[in-house]
Coordinates of C-alpha atoms and ligand atoms in Angstrom, one line a residue:
Chain A
M1 CA 88.2 -53.7 -16.6
T2 CA 86.8 -50.4 -17.7
T3 CA 83.0 -50.5 -17.5
T4 CA 81.4 -47.7 -19.3
T5 CA 77.6 -47.8 -19.5
N6 CA 75.3 -45.2 -20.9
R7 CA 73.9 -44.4 -17.5
T8 CA 74.5 -40.8 -16.7
I9 CA 76.1 -40.4 -13.2
F10 CA 76.1 -36.6 -13.1
S11 CA 75.3 -33.8 -15.5
A12 CA 74.8 -30.1 -16.1
E13 CA 72.0 -29.2 -18.5
N14 CA 71.9 -25.7 -20.0
I15 CA 73.3 -23.9 -17.0
D16 CA 74.0 -20.2 -16.8
V17 CA 76.3 -19.2 -14.0
F18 CA 77.0 -15.7 -12.8
Y19 CA 79.5 -14.2 -10.4
G20 CA 77.6 -11.1 -9.2
T21 CA 76.3 -9.5 -12.3
S22 CA 78.8 -10.9 -14.8
Q23 CA 77.8 -14.1 -16.6
I24 CA 80.5 -16.7 -16.7
L25 CA 78.8 -19.8 -18.1
F26 CA 76.4 -19.7 -21.1
D27 CA 74.0 -22.6 -21.6
V28 CA 76.6 -25.2 -20.6
S29 CA 75.6 -28.8 -20.8
I30 CA 77.8 -31.8 -20.0
A31 CA 77.0 -35.3 -19.0
V32 CA 79.4 -37.9 -17.6
S33 CA 78.3 -41.6 -17.8
E34 CA 79.2 -44.4 -15.5
G35 CA 82.9 -45.4 -15.6
Q36 CA 83.8 -42.6 -18.0
T37 CA 86.7 -40.3 -17.6
M38 CA 85.7 -37.0 -19.4
A39 CA 88.3 -34.3 -20.0
L40 CA 87.0 -30.7 -19.8
L41 CA 89.6 -28.7 -21.7
G42 CA 90.0 -24.9 -22.2
R43 CA 92.3 -22.0 -21.8
N44 CA 92.9 -20.2 -18.6
G45 CA 89.7 -18.3 -17.7
A46 CA 87.5 -20.4 -20.1
G47 CA 85.1 -21.5 -17.3
K48 CA 86.4 -25.0 -16.4
S49 CA 86.6 -24.3 -12.6
T50 CA 83.2 -22.6 -12.7
T51 CA 81.6 -25.6 -14.4
L52 CA 83.0 -27.9 -11.7
K53 CA 81.9 -25.5 -8.9
A54 CA 78.4 -25.3 -10.4
L55 CA 78.2 -29.1 -10.4
A56 CA 79.5 -29.2 -6.8
G57 CA 77.0 -26.5 -5.6
L58 CA 79.7 -24.0 -4.8
A59 CA 78.6 -21.7 -7.7
P60 CA 74.9 -22.4 -8.1
P61 CA 73.5 -21.9 -11.6
K62 CA 70.9 -19.2 -12.2
R63 CA 69.3 -21.1 -14.9
G64 CA 69.4 -24.8 -16.0
K65 CA 69.8 -27.8 -13.9
T66 CA 72.4 -30.2 -12.6
T67 CA 71.9 -33.8 -11.6
V68 CA 73.5 -36.5 -9.6
L69 CA 72.3 -40.1 -10.2
G70 CA 69.2 -38.6 -11.9
T71 CA 68.2 -36.3 -9.0
E72 CA 68.1 -32.5 -9.6
M73 CA 70.8 -30.7 -7.6
Q74 CA 70.9 -27.1 -8.9
R75 CA 69.3 -25.6 -5.7
R76 CA 71.1 -27.9 -3.3
K77 CA 73.9 -27.0 -0.8
P78 CA 77.3 -28.4 -1.5
H79 CA 77.1 -30.9 1.4
V80 CA 73.9 -32.3 0.0
I81 CA 75.5 -32.8 -3.4
A82 CA 78.5 -34.4 -1.8
R83 CA 76.2 -36.7 0.1
A84 CA 74.4 -37.5 -3.1
G85 CA 77.7 -39.0 -4.3
L86 CA 79.6 -36.2 -6.2
G87 CA 83.1 -35.7 -4.9
Y88 CA 84.9 -32.4 -5.6
V89 CA 88.7 -31.9 -5.6
P90 CA 89.4 -28.1 -5.9
E91 CA 92.0 -26.6 -8.1
D92 CA 94.2 -25.0 -5.4
R93 CA 94.3 -28.2 -3.3
Q94 CA 92.9 -26.7 -0.1
V95 CA 94.1 -29.2 2.3
F96 CA 93.4 -28.3 6.0
P97 CA 96.9 -27.1 6.7
E98 CA 96.9 -27.4 10.4
H99 CA 95.4 -30.9 10.5
S100 CA 97.6 -34.0 10.1
V101 CA 97.4 -36.0 6.9
E102 CA 95.4 -38.7 8.7
D103 CA 92.9 -36.1 10.1
N104 CA 92.4 -34.6 6.7
L105 CA 91.4 -38.0 5.4
L106 CA 89.2 -38.9 8.5
I107 CA 87.3 -35.6 8.3
A108 CA 86.0 -36.6 4.9
E109 CA 85.1 -40.2 5.8
K110 CA 81.6 -41.1 4.9
K111 CA 79.6 -43.7 3.1
G112 CA 78.5 -43.3 -0.5
P113 CA 74.9 -42.6 -1.5
N114 CA 74.1 -46.3 -1.7
G115 CA 76.1 -47.3 1.4
E116 CA 79.3 -47.7 -0.6
D117 CA 82.2 -48.1 1.9
Y118 CA 85.0 -49.2 -0.3
W119 CA 87.4 -46.4 0.5
T120 CA 89.0 -46.6 3.9
L121 CA 92.1 -45.2 5.4
A122 CA 93.9 -48.5 4.7
R123 CA 92.8 -48.5 1.0
I124 CA 93.8 -44.9 0.5
F125 CA 97.2 -45.5 1.9
E126 CA 97.5 -48.6 -0.2
M127 CA 96.8 -46.5 -3.3
L128 CA 98.8 -43.5 -2.2
P129 CA 101.7 -45.2 -0.4
M130 CA 103.7 -42.0 -0.3
L131 CA 101.2 -40.6 2.2
E132 CA 101.4 -43.4 4.8
P133 CA 104.7 -42.5 6.3
L134 CA 103.5 -38.8 6.4
K135 CA 100.2 -39.5 8.1
G136 CA 101.1 -37.7 11.3
R137 CA 102.5 -34.7 9.5
M138 CA 100.6 -31.4 9.2
A139 CA 99.2 -31.2 5.7
G140 CA 100.4 -27.6 5.3
R141 CA 104.0 -28.9 5.4
L142 CA 103.6 -31.4 2.6
S143 CA 105.0 -30.7 -0.9
G144 CA 102.6 -29.6 -3.6
G145 CA 102.5 -33.1 -5.1
E146 CA 101.8 -34.7 -1.8
Q147 CA 99.0 -32.2 -1.1
Q148 CA 97.4 -33.0 -4.4
M149 CA 97.5 -36.7 -3.7
L150 CA 96.0 -35.9 -0.3
T151 CA 93.1 -33.9 -1.6
I152 CA 92.3 -36.6 -4.1
G153 CA 92.5 -39.3 -1.3
R154 CA 90.4 -37.0 1.0
T155 CA 87.6 -36.8 -1.5
L156 CA 87.7 -40.5 -2.2
M157 CA 87.2 -41.1 1.6
G158 CA 83.6 -39.9 1.0
N159 CA 83.0 -42.9 -1.4
P160 CA 81.7 -40.7 -4.2
V161 CA 80.1 -42.2 -7.3
G162 CA 81.4 -39.4 -9.4
L163 CA 84.6 -37.3 -9.1
L164 CA 85.2 -33.7 -10.2
L165 CA 89.0 -33.0 -10.5
D166 CA 90.1 -29.5 -11.1
E167 CA 93.6 -29.2 -12.8
P168 CA 95.3 -31.8 -10.6
S169 CA 98.6 -31.4 -12.6
E170 CA 98.7 -27.6 -12.2
G171 CA 102.0 -26.2 -11.0
L172 CA 103.6 -29.6 -10.3
A173 CA 107.0 -31.0 -11.4
P174 CA 106.9 -33.4 -14.4
V175 CA 107.7 -36.4 -12.3
I176 CA 104.8 -35.6 -9.9
V177 CA 102.5 -35.0 -12.9
Q178 CA 103.4 -38.5 -14.1
Q179 CA 102.5 -39.9 -10.7
I180 CA 99.2 -38.1 -10.7
G181 CA 98.5 -39.4 -14.2
A182 CA 99.2 -43.0 -13.1
L183 CA 96.8 -42.5 -10.1
L184 CA 94.1 -41.2 -12.5
R185 CA 94.5 -44.2 -14.8
K186 CA 94.2 -46.5 -11.8
L187 CA 91.0 -44.8 -10.8
R188 CA 89.7 -45.1 -14.4
D189 CA 90.5 -48.8 -14.4
M190 CA 88.6 -49.2 -11.2
G191 CA 85.6 -47.8 -13.0
V192 CA 85.5 -44.4 -11.1
T193 CA 83.5 -41.8 -13.0
V194 CA 85.5 -38.6 -13.5
L195 CA 85.2 -35.2 -14.9
L196 CA 88.8 -33.9 -15.3
A197 CA 89.3 -30.2 -15.9
E198 CA 92.6 -29.4 -17.6
Q199 CA 94.4 -26.9 -19.7
N200 CA 96.9 -29.5 -20.9
M201 CA 95.4 -31.9 -23.4
H202 CA 98.5 -34.1 -23.4
F203 CA 98.1 -34.8 -19.8
C204 CA 94.6 -36.1 -20.5
L205 CA 95.6 -38.4 -23.4
G206 CA 95.7 -41.9 -22.1
I207 CA 93.5 -41.0 -19.1
A208 CA 90.3 -39.6 -20.6
S209 CA 88.2 -41.3 -23.2
H210 CA 86.2 -38.2 -24.2
A211 CA 86.8 -34.5 -24.3
T212 CA 84.6 -31.4 -24.0
V213 CA 86.1 -28.1 -24.9
I214 CA 84.9 -24.9 -23.3
D215 CA 85.8 -21.4 -24.4
K216 CA 84.6 -18.0 -23.0
G217 CA 82.0 -19.9 -20.9
E218 CA 80.5 -21.9 -23.8
I219 CA 80.9 -25.5 -24.9
V220 CA 82.5 -25.4 -28.3
Y221 CA 83.4 -29.0 -29.0
R222 CA 82.8 -32.5 -27.8
D223 CA 84.1 -35.8 -29.1
T224 CA 86.4 -38.6 -28.2
I225 CA 89.8 -37.4 -27.0
E226 CA 91.5 -39.1 -30.0
A227 CA 89.3 -37.1 -32.4
L228 CA 90.3 -33.9 -30.6
R229 CA 93.9 -34.9 -30.8
A230 CA 93.6 -35.1 -34.6
N231 CA 91.6 -31.9 -34.9
E232 CA 94.3 -29.2 -35.4
D233 CA 91.7 -26.5 -36.1
V234 CA 89.9 -26.9 -32.7
K235 CA 93.2 -27.3 -30.8
A236 CA 94.7 -24.1 -32.4
R237 CA 91.5 -22.1 -31.8
Y238 CA 90.6 -23.1 -28.3
L239 CA 93.6 -24.7 -26.5
A240 CA 96.8 -23.1 -25.5
L241 CA 99.4 -25.6 -26.7
Chain B
M1 CA 98.8 2.5 44.6
D2 CA 99.8 0.4 47.6
L3 CA 102.9 -1.5 46.6
S4 CA 103.9 -2.1 50.3
A5 CA 100.6 -4.0 50.8
L6 CA 101.3 -6.1 47.7
G7 CA 104.8 -6.7 48.9
S8 CA 103.7 -7.9 52.3
C9 CA 101.1 -10.1 50.7
L10 CA 103.7 -11.7 48.4
I11 CA 106.0 -12.7 51.3
S12 CA 103.1 -14.1 53.3
P13 CA 102.2 -17.7 52.3
S14 CA 98.7 -17.4 53.6
C15 CA 98.0 -14.3 51.7
V16 CA 99.5 -15.8 48.5
I17 CA 97.3 -18.9 48.9
T18 CA 94.2 -16.9 49.5
Q19 CA 94.7 -14.5 46.7
S20 CA 95.8 -17.3 44.3
T21 CA 92.7 -19.3 44.9
S22 CA 90.4 -16.4 44.4
G23 CA 92.4 -15.4 41.3
L24 CA 92.1 -18.9 40.0
I25 CA 88.4 -19.0 40.5
I26 CA 87.9 -15.6 38.7
G27 CA 90.2 -16.9 35.9
L28 CA 88.7 -20.3 35.5
L29 CA 85.1 -19.1 35.5
L30 CA 86.2 -16.4 33.0
F31 CA 87.8 -19.1 30.9
L32 CA 84.4 -20.9 30.5
V33 CA 83.0 -17.7 29.0
A34 CA 86.1 -16.6 27.1
A35 CA 86.6 -20.1 25.5
G36 CA 83.1 -19.9 24.0
V37 CA 83.7 -16.4 22.7
S38 CA 87.0 -17.5 21.2
L39 CA 85.5 -20.7 19.6
I40 CA 82.5 -18.8 18.2
F41 CA 84.8 -16.1 16.7
G42 CA 87.3 -18.7 15.4
V43 CA 84.6 -20.8 13.6
L44 CA 81.9 -18.3 12.7
K45 CA 83.9 -15.1 12.6
V46 CA 81.2 -13.5 14.7
V47 CA 82.1 -11.6 17.9
N48 CA 79.4 -12.6 20.2
F49 CA 78.9 -9.6 22.4
A50 CA 75.9 -11.3 23.9
H51 CA 78.0 -14.0 25.5
G52 CA 78.1 -12.2 28.9
A53 CA 74.4 -12.2 28.8
F54 CA 74.5 -15.9 28.2
Y55 CA 76.5 -16.2 31.5
M56 CA 73.9 -14.1 33.3
L57 CA 71.1 -16.3 31.9
G58 CA 73.0 -19.4 33.2
A59 CA 73.1 -17.9 36.7
Y60 CA 69.4 -17.1 36.7
F61 CA 68.3 -20.4 35.2
A62 CA 70.4 -22.1 37.9
Y63 CA 68.8 -19.9 40.5
S64 CA 65.3 -20.9 39.5
A65 CA 66.2 -24.6 39.2
Y66 CA 67.8 -24.4 42.6
Q67 CA 64.6 -22.8 44.1
L68 CA 62.5 -25.6 42.6
S69 CA 64.7 -28.6 43.2
G70 CA 67.0 -27.7 46.0
S71 CA 69.8 -29.5 44.2
Y72 CA 72.9 -27.5 43.2
L73 CA 73.8 -30.2 40.7
I74 CA 70.5 -29.8 38.9
A75 CA 70.8 -26.0 39.1
V76 CA 74.2 -26.0 37.4
L77 CA 73.0 -28.5 34.7
A78 CA 69.9 -26.3 34.2
G79 CA 72.1 -23.3 33.7
G80 CA 74.3 -25.1 31.2
I81 CA 71.6 -26.9 29.2
G82 CA 69.2 -24.0 29.3
V83 CA 71.8 -21.6 27.8
A84 CA 73.0 -24.3 25.3
I85 CA 69.4 -24.4 23.9
F86 CA 69.1 -20.7 24.0
G87 CA 72.4 -20.4 22.2
V88 CA 71.2 -22.7 19.3
L89 CA 68.0 -20.7 19.0
F90 CA 69.9 -17.4 19.0
E91 CA 72.3 -18.7 16.3
R92 CA 69.6 -20.2 14.1
L93 CA 67.0 -17.5 14.4
L94 CA 69.2 -14.3 14.5
I95 CA 72.9 -14.7 14.1
S96 CA 72.7 -17.0 11.0
R97 CA 71.1 -14.1 9.2
V98 CA 74.0 -11.8 9.6
Y99 CA 76.9 -14.1 8.6
G100 CA 79.0 -12.2 6.2
S101 CA 77.2 -9.0 7.0
P102 CA 79.2 -5.9 8.1
V103 CA 80.5 -6.3 11.7
L104 CA 78.4 -3.4 12.7
M105 CA 75.3 -5.4 11.9
Q106 CA 76.5 -8.3 14.0
I107 CA 77.3 -6.0 16.9
L108 CA 73.8 -4.4 16.6
V109 CA 72.1 -7.8 16.8
C110 CA 74.2 -8.9 19.8
Y111 CA 73.8 -5.6 21.6
A112 CA 70.0 -5.7 21.0
M113 CA 70.0 -9.2 22.5
I114 CA 71.9 -7.9 25.6
L115 CA 69.4 -5.2 26.2
I116 CA 66.5 -7.5 25.7
L117 CA 67.9 -10.2 28.0
D118 CA 68.7 -7.7 30.7
D119 CA 65.1 -6.5 30.6
V120 CA 63.7 -10.0 30.5
V121 CA 65.7 -10.8 33.5
K122 CA 64.3 -7.8 35.4
I123 CA 60.8 -8.7 34.4
I124 CA 61.1 -12.4 35.4
W125 CA 63.4 -12.2 38.4
G126 CA 63.1 -8.6 39.4
A127 CA 65.5 -5.7 39.4
D128 CA 67.0 -6.4 42.9
F129 CA 70.1 -8.3 43.6
L130 CA 69.4 -12.0 44.2
S131 CA 71.5 -14.2 46.4
F132 CA 71.7 -17.8 45.6
G133 CA 73.1 -19.0 48.9
M134 CA 75.8 -21.5 49.6
P135 CA 74.6 -25.1 48.9
P136 CA 74.6 -27.0 52.2
A137 CA 77.1 -29.6 51.0
F138 CA 79.7 -26.8 50.9
Q139 CA 78.8 -25.2 54.2
Q140 CA 81.9 -26.6 55.9
L141 CA 84.9 -25.2 57.7
P142 CA 87.5 -24.0 55.2
I143 CA 90.6 -26.0 54.5
L144 CA 93.8 -24.7 55.9
F145 CA 96.6 -24.9 53.4
A146 CA 100.1 -23.5 54.1
G147 CA 98.5 -21.1 56.5
G148 CA 96.1 -19.9 53.9
V149 CA 92.3 -20.3 54.2
V150 CA 90.6 -22.0 51.3
P151 CA 86.8 -22.5 51.3
V152 CA 85.7 -25.9 50.3
F153 CA 83.5 -24.4 47.6
Y154 CA 86.5 -22.6 46.1
L155 CA 88.3 -25.9 45.9
F156 CA 85.3 -27.5 44.2
L157 CA 85.1 -24.7 41.7
I158 CA 88.7 -25.0 40.8
V159 CA 88.6 -28.8 40.3
I160 CA 85.3 -28.8 38.3
T161 CA 86.3 -26.0 36.0
L162 CA 89.7 -27.6 35.3
I163 CA 87.8 -30.9 34.5
I164 CA 85.5 -29.0 32.1
A165 CA 88.6 -27.3 30.5
A166 CA 90.3 -30.6 30.1
L167 CA 87.2 -32.2 28.5
L168 CA 86.8 -29.2 26.2
G169 CA 90.5 -29.6 25.2
L170 CA 90.0 -33.3 24.4
L171 CA 86.8 -32.5 22.5
I172 CA 88.4 -29.9 20.3
T173 CA 91.7 -31.7 19.6
K174 CA 90.9 -35.4 19.7
T175 CA 87.4 -36.1 18.5
R176 CA 86.2 -36.1 14.9
Y177 CA 83.7 -33.4 15.9
G178 CA 86.6 -31.2 17.1
K179 CA 88.6 -31.8 13.9
I180 CA 85.6 -30.8 11.8
V181 CA 85.1 -27.7 13.9
R182 CA 88.7 -26.6 13.5
A183 CA 88.6 -27.4 9.8
A184 CA 85.4 -25.3 9.4
A185 CA 87.2 -22.4 11.1
V186 CA 89.8 -22.5 8.4
N187 CA 87.9 -23.4 5.2
P188 CA 84.1 -23.8 5.6
S189 CA 83.4 -24.2 1.9
M190 CA 85.8 -27.1 1.6
V191 CA 84.3 -28.7 4.7
S192 CA 80.9 -28.3 3.1
A193 CA 82.1 -29.8 -0.2
L194 CA 83.2 -32.9 1.7
G195 CA 79.6 -33.5 2.7
I196 CA 79.4 -31.9 6.1
N197 CA 76.6 -29.5 6.9
T198 CA 78.3 -26.4 8.1
G199 CA 75.1 -24.9 9.3
V200 CA 74.9 -27.7 11.9
V201 CA 78.5 -27.2 12.8
Y202 CA 77.9 -23.5 13.4
A203 CA 74.8 -24.1 15.5
S204 CA 76.7 -26.7 17.5
V205 CA 79.5 -24.3 18.2
F206 CA 77.0 -21.8 19.5
M207 CA 75.4 -24.6 21.6
L208 CA 78.8 -25.5 23.0
G209 CA 79.6 -21.8 23.8
G210 CA 76.2 -21.5 25.4
L211 CA 76.7 -24.6 27.5
L212 CA 80.1 -23.4 28.8
A213 CA 78.7 -19.9 29.6
G214 CA 75.6 -21.3 31.2
L215 CA 77.7 -23.7 33.3
A216 CA 79.9 -20.8 34.3
G217 CA 76.8 -18.8 35.4
G218 CA 75.4 -21.7 37.4
L219 CA 78.8 -22.6 39.0
A220 CA 79.4 -19.0 39.9
A221 CA 75.9 -18.3 41.3
P222 CA 76.7 -19.1 45.0
V223 CA 79.6 -16.7 45.1
R224 CA 78.2 -13.8 42.9
S225 CA 75.2 -11.6 43.4
L226 CA 72.7 -12.1 40.6
T227 CA 71.7 -8.9 38.8
A228 CA 70.7 -7.9 35.3
G229 CA 73.8 -6.6 33.7
M230 CA 76.1 -9.0 35.6
G231 CA 77.4 -10.2 32.2
T232 CA 79.0 -6.9 31.2
S233 CA 82.3 -7.1 33.0
I234 CA 82.8 -10.8 32.1
I235 CA 82.3 -10.1 28.4
I236 CA 84.8 -7.2 28.5
E237 CA 87.3 -9.5 30.3
S238 CA 86.6 -12.2 27.8
F239 CA 87.6 -10.0 25.0
I240 CA 90.8 -9.0 26.8
V241 CA 91.4 -12.7 27.3
T242 CA 91.0 -13.5 23.6
V243 CA 93.3 -10.7 22.6
I244 CA 95.9 -11.9 25.2
G245 CA 95.5 -15.6 24.4
G246 CA 94.9 -15.4 20.7
M247 CA 91.5 -15.6 19.0
G248 CA 90.3 -19.1 18.4
S249 CA 92.8 -20.8 20.7
V250 CA 91.3 -22.7 23.6
A251 CA 94.8 -23.0 25.3
G252 CA 95.3 -19.3 24.8
A253 CA 91.9 -18.6 26.5
L254 CA 92.9 -20.7 29.5
V255 CA 96.3 -19.0 30.0
G256 CA 94.8 -15.6 29.3
S257 CA 91.9 -16.1 31.8
I258 CA 94.2 -17.3 34.6
L259 CA 96.5 -14.3 34.0
I260 CA 93.5 -12.0 34.2
G261 CA 92.2 -13.7 37.3
L262 CA 95.6 -13.4 39.1
V263 CA 96.0 -9.8 38.0
R264 CA 92.5 -9.0 39.4
S265 CA 93.1 -10.7 42.8
F266 CA 96.7 -9.6 43.4
G267 CA 96.1 -6.2 41.7
S268 CA 93.2 -5.5 44.1
I269 CA 95.8 -5.4 46.8
G270 CA 98.6 -3.5 45.1
F271 CA 96.6 -1.3 42.8
P272 CA 93.1 -1.2 44.2
L273 CA 92.0 1.6 42.0
F274 CA 93.7 0.4 38.9
T275 CA 92.9 -3.3 38.5
E276 CA 90.8 -2.8 35.4
G277 CA 93.6 -0.6 34.0
L278 CA 96.1 -3.3 34.7
M279 CA 94.2 -5.7 32.5
F280 CA 94.1 -3.2 29.6
V281 CA 97.8 -2.6 30.1
M282 CA 98.5 -6.3 29.8
M283 CA 96.4 -6.4 26.7
A284 CA 98.3 -3.5 25.2
V285 CA 101.6 -5.1 26.0
V286 CA 100.6 -8.3 24.2
L287 CA 99.2 -6.4 21.3
V288 CA 102.5 -4.6 20.9
L289 CA 104.8 -7.6 21.4
K290 CA 102.7 -10.3 19.7
P291 CA 99.6 -8.9 17.9
S292 CA 98.1 -12.3 17.3
G293 CA 98.1 -13.1 21.0
L294 CA 100.2 -15.5 23.0
F295 CA 98.8 -18.6 21.3
G296 CA 97.6 -17.0 18.1
K297 CA 98.9 -17.9 14.7
E298 CA 100.8 -15.1 13.0
G299 CA 99.4 -13.6 9.8
R300 CA 95.8 -14.5 10.1
Ligands
ADP401 N1 85.0 -15.5 -7.9 C1 84.9 -14.9 -9.1 N2 84.4 -13.7 -9.2 C2 84.3 -13.1 -10.4 N3 84.8 -13.6 -11.6 C3 85.4 -14.8 -11.5 C4 85.5 -15.5 -10.2 N4 86.1 -16.7 -10.5 C5 86.3 -16.7 -11.8 N5 85.9 -15.6 -12.4 C6 86.0 -15.4 -13.8 O1 85.2 -16.4 -14.5 C7 85.9 -16.8 -15.7 C8 86.1 -18.3 -15.7 O2 86.9 -18.6 -14.6 P1 87.3 -20.1 -14.3 O3 86.0 -20.9 -14.3 O4 88.1 -20.1 -13.1 O5 88.2 -20.5 -15.5 P2 89.2 -21.7 -15.7 O6 89.1 -22.7 -14.6 O7 88.8 -22.4 -17.0 O8 90.6 -21.1 -15.8 C9 87.2 -16.0 -15.7 O9 87.0 -14.9 -16.6 C10 87.4 -15.5 -14.4 O10 88.1 -14.3 -14.4
MG402 MG1 90.5 -23.1 -13.1

């Protein structure tokens, strides 16, 4: 049921990003097309999170442009980009710890940019059944895996057309990582467009169709993920395996 | 110190009733101001020193509206709504420019606003004390309760401020707006990344704080004399309240305010020269025993 078209859902084009005076991203370009799950791979500190933050408007690029559904977004505030349809799931989960699970989800409830309203509380609980019995619990008291599920569900509540996922498997037990993998495959099969930042290529195999590799703030490789898997040279040079 | 006077008051039901009601009124009006200070600090991390001046402005707006309309209801609403609008303008035009600036900068902006408002009040309404007068509806014989005398207007103030406090509690804990406000207090960039305009949230919190302070000024006007600078003592007390109750906690502001009100009214009998001091002693005790305040979260 995967429907990949050539229509670009969101992109970065030749962006330079700085934190203060130090340049973190150099001329980074990445485009994710409809229904695609793209892996953004690289070592710790390579610039994956910064790329996602630039797309989400949290680390605005100094040069270059970002787009969502063809509209330029590089000068826009994060809430405008979110309303334009780009959903962001941060790396360190960032649930609202003193809100209940249900309230975390309800805060994020909104329609998509074209009135999409597929994701509702009921559908989120259907897809993430482990959260339903916990809906009254304070999010700060969930396990790491449950919090990760919650942040993904929370962002989906905004009915995004594209999803930025920052290291959803980081620091979680293997059995939980498998559950997250299954969730991401489900989203892919539903046709959700995803940019998945990861250090771990193996986690992305079977989820992502394509891979972009970033190193020291520059894009150094892009191809299908199977081609990357077979490319021992690129893996040895740019990925910590 | 006059502990024997305090002792004889405490064993006389009528004195207890009288002092408790006046303490409650001081406390509940203070709560309306302190809750705004606490909310604004909790969400925007700005200590709004000008909040006492908001209260003053509410009283003067109410005064003029009362002169024009003769209706106390319209007067109180004019105080609340007028200061709510003023609060939004103050936030959008001035305070929003010093978010993230050193605290000293924020204090300067607020302090400048206090001086400007005090002078504006003198220019518009004059430097003399103004008396609002008791609205005719409340010019009735006081109610006798367990031997104590309680003016009808006092009873009205207690009921109306408790209703406002309850509505505020519901707004903050139960509504989607309140949930967003509390989330923005903890993690504004995440709230923004979920598609919510935090600038609007910040302005609305200032509007809410202005509304509460303006209502307090309007409600208090018949029992306070209006003068430029009337906001000074209530802002200092508001800070004591937020330290006692815990910054950002509405429930803490309520408990802290009532404590301060009761200390003020009973303290004025037992320690007439040291009531201010008593409040600071209470604050010091809380700071030592629970630095985050009675309702504050540890380690924030
Ligand atoms: N807030 C920040 N201020 C300054 N430097 C930062 C900040 N966040 C990240 N960096 C630096 O930017 C580089 C890229 O970081 P990041 O995008 O988080 O990498 P990744 O997600 O691939 O691990 C790193 O060298 C990191 O030290
Ligand atoms: Mg990262």
